[in-house]
Amino acid sequence: AWSNPTCSPTRAGILTGKYGTRTGVLVPTDVLSEDEVSLQSYINQHLPGKYADAVIGKWHLGPQPGGLDHPSNLGIGHFAGIIGGGVDDYEDWTLVTDGQRSNETEYVTSKLVDLAVDWTGAQAKPWFLWLAFNAPHTPFHLPPAELHNRQLTGTEADIDADPLPYYFAAIEAMDTEIGRLLDSFDEETRANTIVIFMGDNGTPGQVVQSPYSRSKAKGSLYQGGVNIPMFISGPGVTRSGERESALVNTTDLFSTIAAFAGVNVEQVNDSISFEKLLSEETPSDRYFQYSEVIG
């Protein structure tokens, strides 16, 4: 799929179905206006009370260091995570839960999954969870040993000399914890849940690999900055194991997820639903890919 070169514009595009030129979120420090209609609000407007919804993890769309109520002001039913873009220490960080701060010392990736397991397990009706990891974001670090299989010292000198294995370790740790979340679902929930896994920008320059260079990675409009992984599985996804080459923009998740939820919609703002691509090989309704960056 195709995203923006940095995280916040991509995330704002998913949340609103609009390109950054329309939301004003063009760089990570921009604030998403509370006048925008979020995906969660849109679904609730069309299907009142049908779904519980939550965002757990990274927000990075509101004013810093304040903006603790920004998610709820945009119609998010429950928020628990990191209001900003990241943490200085993965084992000493600030958790914001529906506007209230607390200090956390559990490894961030694991804590976010704890919160997701608890929230999904407590729901009595269908739910929509947006789980936003900040790993494998900087600072590059050594995750808990039980979450990955790499033999690393974790010293600052070793990380500085070669951050790539630490980046991989953080990805492995995230993968392990995603597995724990999926394993927490009972058979009925697993059978009735669509799972979307994706990145929100290209690989950071410090750990980019061939054929991309540091200047053609995250933050750039080159393919290394805007071409991302997206995997989808669950009910209605009948093209199992296939790779789709059609143009899919991250803004398209707005209308696609709304369609998954039961809203009869094919396009909202700049978002074009790709739901039909999950069950049949058919021409895409999107004829161009659009990304933007402020130089």
Tab-separated table of C-alpha atoms in Angstrom:
chain	number	residue	atom	x	y	z
A	1	ALA	CA	0.000	0.000	0.000
A	2	TRP	CA	0.989	3.661	-0.177
A	3	SER	CA	1.219	6.145	2.691
A	4	ASN	CA	2.641	9.539	3.494
A	5	PRO	CA	6.382	9.828	4.211
A	6	THR	CA	5.787	10.385	7.951
A	7	CYS	CA	3.384	9.032	10.518
A	8	SER	CA	0.988	11.812	11.553
A	9	PRO	CA	-0.165	12.750	8.029
A	10	THR	CA	-0.807	9.072	7.309
A	11	ARG	CA	-2.717	8.600	10.545
A	12	ALA	CA	-4.786	11.745	10.014
A	13	GLY	CA	-5.619	10.488	6.519
A	14	ILE	CA	-6.874	7.163	7.854
A	15	LEU	CA	-8.886	8.859	10.584
A	16	THR	CA	-10.584	11.351	8.229
A	17	GLY	CA	-10.344	9.842	4.750
A	18	LYS	CA	-8.690	13.073	3.587
A	19	TYR	CA	-5.302	14.037	2.200
A	20	GLY	CA	-3.175	16.309	4.351
A	21	THR	CA	-3.843	19.278	2.099
A	22	ARG	CA	-7.439	19.102	3.344
A	23	THR	CA	-6.790	18.335	7.041
A	24	GLY	CA	-3.754	20.604	7.460
A	25	VAL	CA	-1.716	17.703	8.881
A	26	LEU	CA	1.348	17.703	6.650
A	27	VAL	CA	4.128	17.096	9.207
A	28	PRO	CA	4.180	15.281	12.574
A	29	THR	CA	3.850	18.514	14.577
A	30	ASP	CA	0.584	19.567	12.908
A	31	VAL	CA	-2.667	19.300	14.868
A	32	LEU	CA	-5.756	17.559	13.516
A	33	SER	CA	-8.735	19.875	13.893
A	34	GLU	CA	-11.476	18.704	16.230
A	35	ASP	CA	-13.950	19.835	13.568
A	36	GLU	CA	-13.002	16.813	11.461
A	37	VAL	CA	-15.314	13.785	11.418
A	38	SER	CA	-13.302	10.776	12.548
A	39	LEU	CA	-13.818	7.280	11.185
A	40	GLN	CA	-15.209	6.194	14.544
A	41	SER	CA	-17.699	9.074	14.588
A	42	TYR	CA	-18.689	8.373	10.993
A	43	ILE	CA	-19.469	4.723	11.746
A	44	ASN	CA	-21.414	5.686	14.872
A	45	GLN	CA	-23.435	8.279	12.944
A	46	HIS	CA	-24.533	5.653	10.418
A	47	LEU	CA	-24.800	2.710	12.823
A	48	PRO	CA	-25.635	4.298	16.190
A	49	GLY	CA	-24.489	2.247	19.156
A	50	LYS	CA	-23.592	-0.840	17.116
A	51	TYR	CA	-19.861	-0.800	17.869
A	52	ALA	CA	-17.665	-0.062	20.851
A	53	ASP	CA	-14.453	1.607	19.708
A	54	ALA	CA	-11.025	2.341	21.118
A	55	VAL	CA	-7.632	3.637	20.087
A	56	ILE	CA	-4.843	2.046	22.102
A	57	GLY	CA	-1.258	3.159	21.598
A	58	LYS	CA	0.252	6.066	19.708
A	59	TRP	CA	-1.953	9.092	18.933
A	60	HIS	CA	0.378	11.886	17.721
A	61	LEU	CA	-2.368	14.012	16.195
A	62	GLY	CA	-2.932	16.587	18.895
A	63	PRO	CA	-1.164	19.514	20.538
A	64	GLN	CA	1.806	18.708	22.759
A	65	PRO	CA	2.379	18.481	25.652
A	66	GLY	CA	-1.335	19.060	26.284
A	67	GLY	CA	-4.152	17.687	24.188
A	68	LEU	CA	-4.926	14.854	26.579
A	69	ASP	CA	-8.605	14.961	25.612
A	70	HIS	CA	-7.929	15.275	21.897
A	71	PRO	CA	-8.932	11.665	21.079
A	72	SER	CA	-12.257	11.908	22.908
A	73	ASN	CA	-12.954	15.303	21.327
A	74	LEU	CA	-12.622	13.573	17.951
A	75	GLY	CA	-15.179	10.950	18.899
A	76	ILE	CA	-12.912	8.155	20.122
A	77	GLY	CA	-14.859	6.073	22.648
A	78	HIS	CA	-11.811	5.037	24.681
A	79	PHE	CA	-8.175	6.062	24.416
A	80	ALA	CA	-5.235	4.572	26.285
A	81	GLY	CA	-1.693	5.130	25.130
A	82	ILE	CA	0.841	7.760	24.167
A	83	ILE	CA	-0.443	11.178	23.167
A	84	GLY	CA	2.821	12.151	21.488
A	85	GLY	CA	4.895	10.469	18.819
A	86	GLY	CA	7.062	8.255	20.971
A	87	VAL	CA	8.818	7.717	24.268
A	88	ASP	CA	12.319	8.500	25.500
A	89	ASP	CA	12.504	5.186	27.349
A	90	TYR	CA	10.510	2.085	26.435
A	91	GLU	CA	10.387	1.028	30.076
A	92	ASP	CA	9.710	4.401	31.696
A	93	TRP	CA	6.993	6.379	29.971
A	94	THR	CA	3.725	8.271	30.395
A	95	LEU	CA	0.440	6.470	29.753
A	96	VAL	CA	-2.632	8.603	29.053
A	97	THR	CA	-5.987	6.951	29.692
A	98	ASP	CA	-9.028	8.995	28.681
A	99	GLY	CA	-7.284	12.229	29.593
A	100	GLN	CA	-5.505	11.038	32.756
A	101	ARG	CA	-1.728	10.584	33.016
A	102	SER	CA	0.094	7.786	34.821
A	103	ASN	CA	3.699	6.556	34.840
A	104	GLU	CA	4.422	3.135	33.372
A	105	THR	CA	7.514	0.947	33.676
A	106	GLU	CA	6.317	-2.059	31.682
A	107	TYR	CA	7.798	-2.405	28.198
A	108	VAL	CA	5.609	-0.236	25.954
A	109	THR	CA	4.754	-2.871	23.344
A	110	SER	CA	3.726	-5.364	26.011
A	111	LYS	CA	1.687	-2.841	27.971
A	112	LEU	CA	-0.252	-1.773	24.883
A	113	VAL	CA	-1.164	-5.391	24.206
A	114	ASP	CA	-2.161	-5.837	27.866
A	115	LEU	CA	-4.526	-2.898	27.440
A	116	ALA	CA	-5.874	-4.281	24.163
A	117	VAL	CA	-6.466	-7.747	25.634
A	118	ASP	CA	-8.289	-6.255	28.616
A	119	TRP	CA	-10.429	-3.913	26.508
A	120	THR	CA	-11.462	-6.423	23.840
A	121	GLY	CA	-12.155	-9.043	26.490
A	122	ALA	CA	-14.499	-6.690	28.333
A	123	GLN	CA	-16.700	-5.839	25.338
A	124	ALA	CA	-20.227	-7.208	25.178
A	125	LYS	CA	-20.945	-6.000	21.627
A	126	PRO	CA	-19.020	-5.780	18.355
A	127	TRP	CA	-15.923	-3.609	18.575
A	128	PHE	CA	-13.462	-1.636	16.472
A	129	LEU	CA	-9.956	-1.446	17.922
A	130	TRP	CA	-7.177	0.683	16.453
A	131	LEU	CA	-3.983	-0.632	18.084
A	132	ALA	CA	-1.109	1.692	17.233
A	133	PHE	CA	2.365	0.523	18.228
A	134	ASN	CA	5.176	3.044	18.401
A	135	ALA	CA	7.790	0.282	18.009
A	136	PRO	CA	9.984	-0.171	16.063
A	137	HIS	CA	10.407	3.589	16.421
A	138	THR	CA	13.452	5.318	17.854
A	139	PRO	CA	15.048	5.188	20.356
A	140	PHE	CA	16.525	1.931	19.138
A	141	HIS	CA	16.705	-0.384	22.115
A	142	LEU	CA	16.928	-3.970	23.358
A	143	PRO	CA	13.446	-5.415	24.039
A	144	PRO	CA	12.873	-7.994	26.790
A	145	ALA	CA	14.694	-11.221	25.930
A	146	GLU	CA	11.564	-13.398	25.930
A	147	LEU	CA	10.055	-11.397	23.063
A	148	HIS	CA	12.770	-11.989	20.437
A	149	ASN	CA	15.531	-14.457	19.558
A	150	ARG	CA	18.528	-12.179	18.970
A	151	GLN	CA	21.721	-12.238	21.015
A	152	LEU	CA	22.508	-8.569	21.635
A	153	THR	CA	24.370	-6.673	24.351
A	154	GLY	CA	22.043	-3.686	24.467
A	155	THR	CA	24.876	-1.276	25.219
A	156	GLU	CA	24.591	2.232	23.864
A	157	ALA	CA	27.844	1.782	21.969
A	158	ASP	CA	26.598	-1.390	20.295
A	159	ILE	CA	23.284	0.199	19.345
A	160	ASP	CA	25.015	3.267	17.939
A	161	ALA	CA	27.442	1.107	15.958
A	162	ASP	CA	24.687	-0.915	14.293
A	163	PRO	CA	21.040	-0.191	15.144
A	164	LEU	CA	19.628	-2.601	12.524
A	165	PRO	CA	19.545	-5.784	14.679
A	166	TYR	CA	17.869	-3.782	17.446
A	167	TYR	CA	15.297	-2.536	14.969
A	168	PHE	CA	14.640	-6.149	13.966
A	169	ALA	CA	14.425	-7.184	17.625
A	170	ALA	CA	11.746	-4.534	18.233
A	171	ILE	CA	9.796	-5.844	15.227
A	172	GLU	CA	10.077	-9.411	16.520
A	173	ALA	CA	8.901	-8.265	19.945
A	174	MET	CA	5.898	-6.555	18.367
A	175	ASP	CA	5.135	-9.687	16.342
A	176	THR	CA	5.267	-11.818	19.490
A	177	GLU	CA	2.874	-9.518	21.299
A	178	ILE	CA	0.463	-9.292	18.363
A	179	GLY	CA	0.351	-13.080	18.532
A	180	ARG	CA	-0.546	-12.855	22.213
A	181	LEU	CA	-3.424	-10.500	21.405
A	182	LEU	CA	-4.794	-12.760	18.666
A	183	ASP	CA	-4.437	-15.800	20.921
A	184	SER	CA	-6.573	-14.039	23.536
A	185	PHE	CA	-9.598	-14.116	21.217
A	186	ASP	CA	-11.957	-17.056	21.516
A	187	GLU	CA	-12.824	-19.059	18.409
A	188	GLU	CA	-15.992	-17.089	17.666
A	189	THR	CA	-14.214	-13.737	17.974
A	190	ARG	CA	-11.339	-14.829	15.734
A	191	ALA	CA	-13.823	-16.055	13.104
A	192	ASN	CA	-15.661	-12.734	13.124
A	193	THR	CA	-12.739	-10.284	13.277
A	194	ILE	CA	-11.040	-8.592	10.337
A	195	VAL	CA	-7.387	-7.910	11.121
A	196	ILE	CA	-5.431	-5.222	9.265
A	197	PHE	CA	-1.685	-4.925	9.867
A	198	MET	CA	0.232	-2.066	8.277
A	199	GLY	CA	2.984	0.490	8.604
A	200	ASP	CA	2.349	4.227	8.545
A	201	ASN	CA	5.504	5.320	6.695
A	202	GLY	CA	8.697	3.922	5.216
A	203	THR	CA	11.734	2.608	7.064
A	204	PRO	CA	13.836	5.111	9.073
A	205	GLY	CA	17.006	6.169	7.308
A	206	GLN	CA	19.275	4.850	10.068
A	207	VAL	CA	18.167	1.270	9.367
A	208	VAL	CA	17.088	1.381	5.728
A	209	GLN	CA	18.328	-1.467	3.553
A	210	SER	CA	19.226	-1.901	-0.103
A	211	PRO	CA	18.019	-0.899	-2.633
A	212	TYR	CA	17.063	2.228	-0.697
A	213	SER	CA	19.435	4.848	0.666
A	214	ARG	CA	19.057	7.032	3.738
A	215	SER	CA	17.800	9.937	1.615
A	216	LYS	CA	15.161	7.752	-0.048
A	217	ALA	CA	13.577	6.301	3.101
A	218	LYS	CA	11.151	7.637	5.716
A	219	GLY	CA	10.521	11.345	5.212
A	220	SER	CA	10.990	11.197	1.447
A	221	LEU	CA	8.567	10.772	-1.426
A	222	TYR	CA	10.699	7.999	-2.872
A	223	GLN	CA	9.298	4.482	-2.762
A	224	GLY	CA	11.344	3.751	0.366
A	225	GLY	CA	9.403	6.473	2.156
A	226	VAL	CA	5.833	5.829	1.042
A	227	ASN	CA	5.484	2.152	0.022
A	228	ILE	CA	4.397	0.153	3.077
A	229	PRO	CA	3.304	-3.353	4.060
A	230	MET	CA	-0.396	-4.039	4.521
A	231	PHE	CA	-1.818	-7.453	5.406
A	232	ILE	CA	-5.528	-8.189	5.798
A	233	SER	CA	-7.228	-11.366	6.984
A	234	GLY	CA	-10.605	-12.374	8.324
A	235	PRO	CA	-14.192	-12.915	7.168
A	236	GLY	CA	-14.758	-11.767	3.614
A	237	VAL	CA	-11.061	-12.031	2.720
A	238	THR	CA	-11.275	-14.967	0.344
A	239	ARG	CA	-8.160	-14.295	-1.725
A	240	SER	CA	-6.025	-15.946	0.935
A	241	GLY	CA	-2.283	-15.750	0.405
A	242	GLU	CA	-2.537	-13.530	-2.665
A	243	ARG	CA	-0.675	-10.296	-3.258
A	244	GLU	CA	-2.724	-7.403	-4.652
A	245	SER	CA	-0.910	-4.992	-6.968
A	246	ALA	CA	-3.720	-2.437	-7.303
A	247	LEU	CA	-3.137	1.053	-5.985
A	248	VAL	CA	-4.264	1.293	-2.366
A	249	ASN	CA	-3.749	4.517	-0.425
A	250	THR	CA	-3.874	4.597	3.376
A	251	THR	CA	-6.713	7.139	3.195
A	252	ASP	CA	-8.743	4.337	1.599
A	253	LEU	CA	-8.971	2.586	4.957
A	254	PHE	CA	-11.656	5.080	6.045
A	255	SER	CA	-14.282	3.982	3.524
A	256	THR	CA	-13.097	0.357	3.519
A	257	ILE	CA	-13.416	-0.052	7.296
A	258	ALA	CA	-16.764	1.769	7.237
A	259	ALA	CA	-17.914	-0.751	4.611
A	260	PHE	CA	-16.635	-3.625	6.780
A	261	ALA	CA	-18.722	-2.238	9.630
A	262	GLY	CA	-21.865	-2.257	7.518
A	263	VAL	CA	-22.082	1.276	6.144
A	264	ASN	CA	-23.123	1.184	2.483
A	265	VAL	CA	-20.376	3.392	1.112
A	266	GLU	CA	-17.783	3.231	-1.658
A	267	GLN	CA	-16.105	6.620	-1.357
A	268	VAL	CA	-15.834	9.250	1.381
A	269	ASN	CA	-13.769	12.393	0.836
A	270	ASP	CA	-10.469	11.166	-0.697
A	271	SER	CA	-11.026	7.610	0.530
A	272	ILE	CA	-11.986	4.919	-2.000
A	273	SER	CA	-13.085	1.564	-0.639
A	274	PHE	CA	-11.002	-1.434	-1.704
A	275	GLU	CA	-13.287	-3.962	-0.001
A	276	LYS	CA	-14.095	-5.771	-3.251
A	277	LEU	CA	-10.393	-6.454	-3.895
A	278	LEU	CA	-10.376	-8.791	-0.891
A	279	SER	CA	-12.712	-11.267	-2.563
A	280	GLU	CA	-12.177	-10.885	-6.294
A	281	GLU	CA	-9.561	-9.911	-8.832
A	282	THR	CA	-11.099	-6.802	-10.284
A	283	PRO	CA	-9.889	-3.433	-11.536
A	284	SER	CA	-9.296	-0.972	-8.741
A	285	ASP	CA	-11.361	2.194	-8.477
A	286	ARG	CA	-8.198	4.152	-7.667
A	287	TYR	CA	-6.210	5.378	-10.660
A	288	PHE	CA	-3.464	7.325	-8.920
A	289	GLN	CA	-1.482	7.314	-5.691
A	290	TYR	CA	-1.097	10.623	-3.868
A	291	SER	CA	1.423	11.485	-1.146
A	292	GLU	CA	2.870	14.781	-0.016
A	293	VAL	CA	5.696	16.204	2.047
A	294	ILE	CA	6.649	19.704	3.142
A	295	GLY	CA	10.243	20.448	2.223
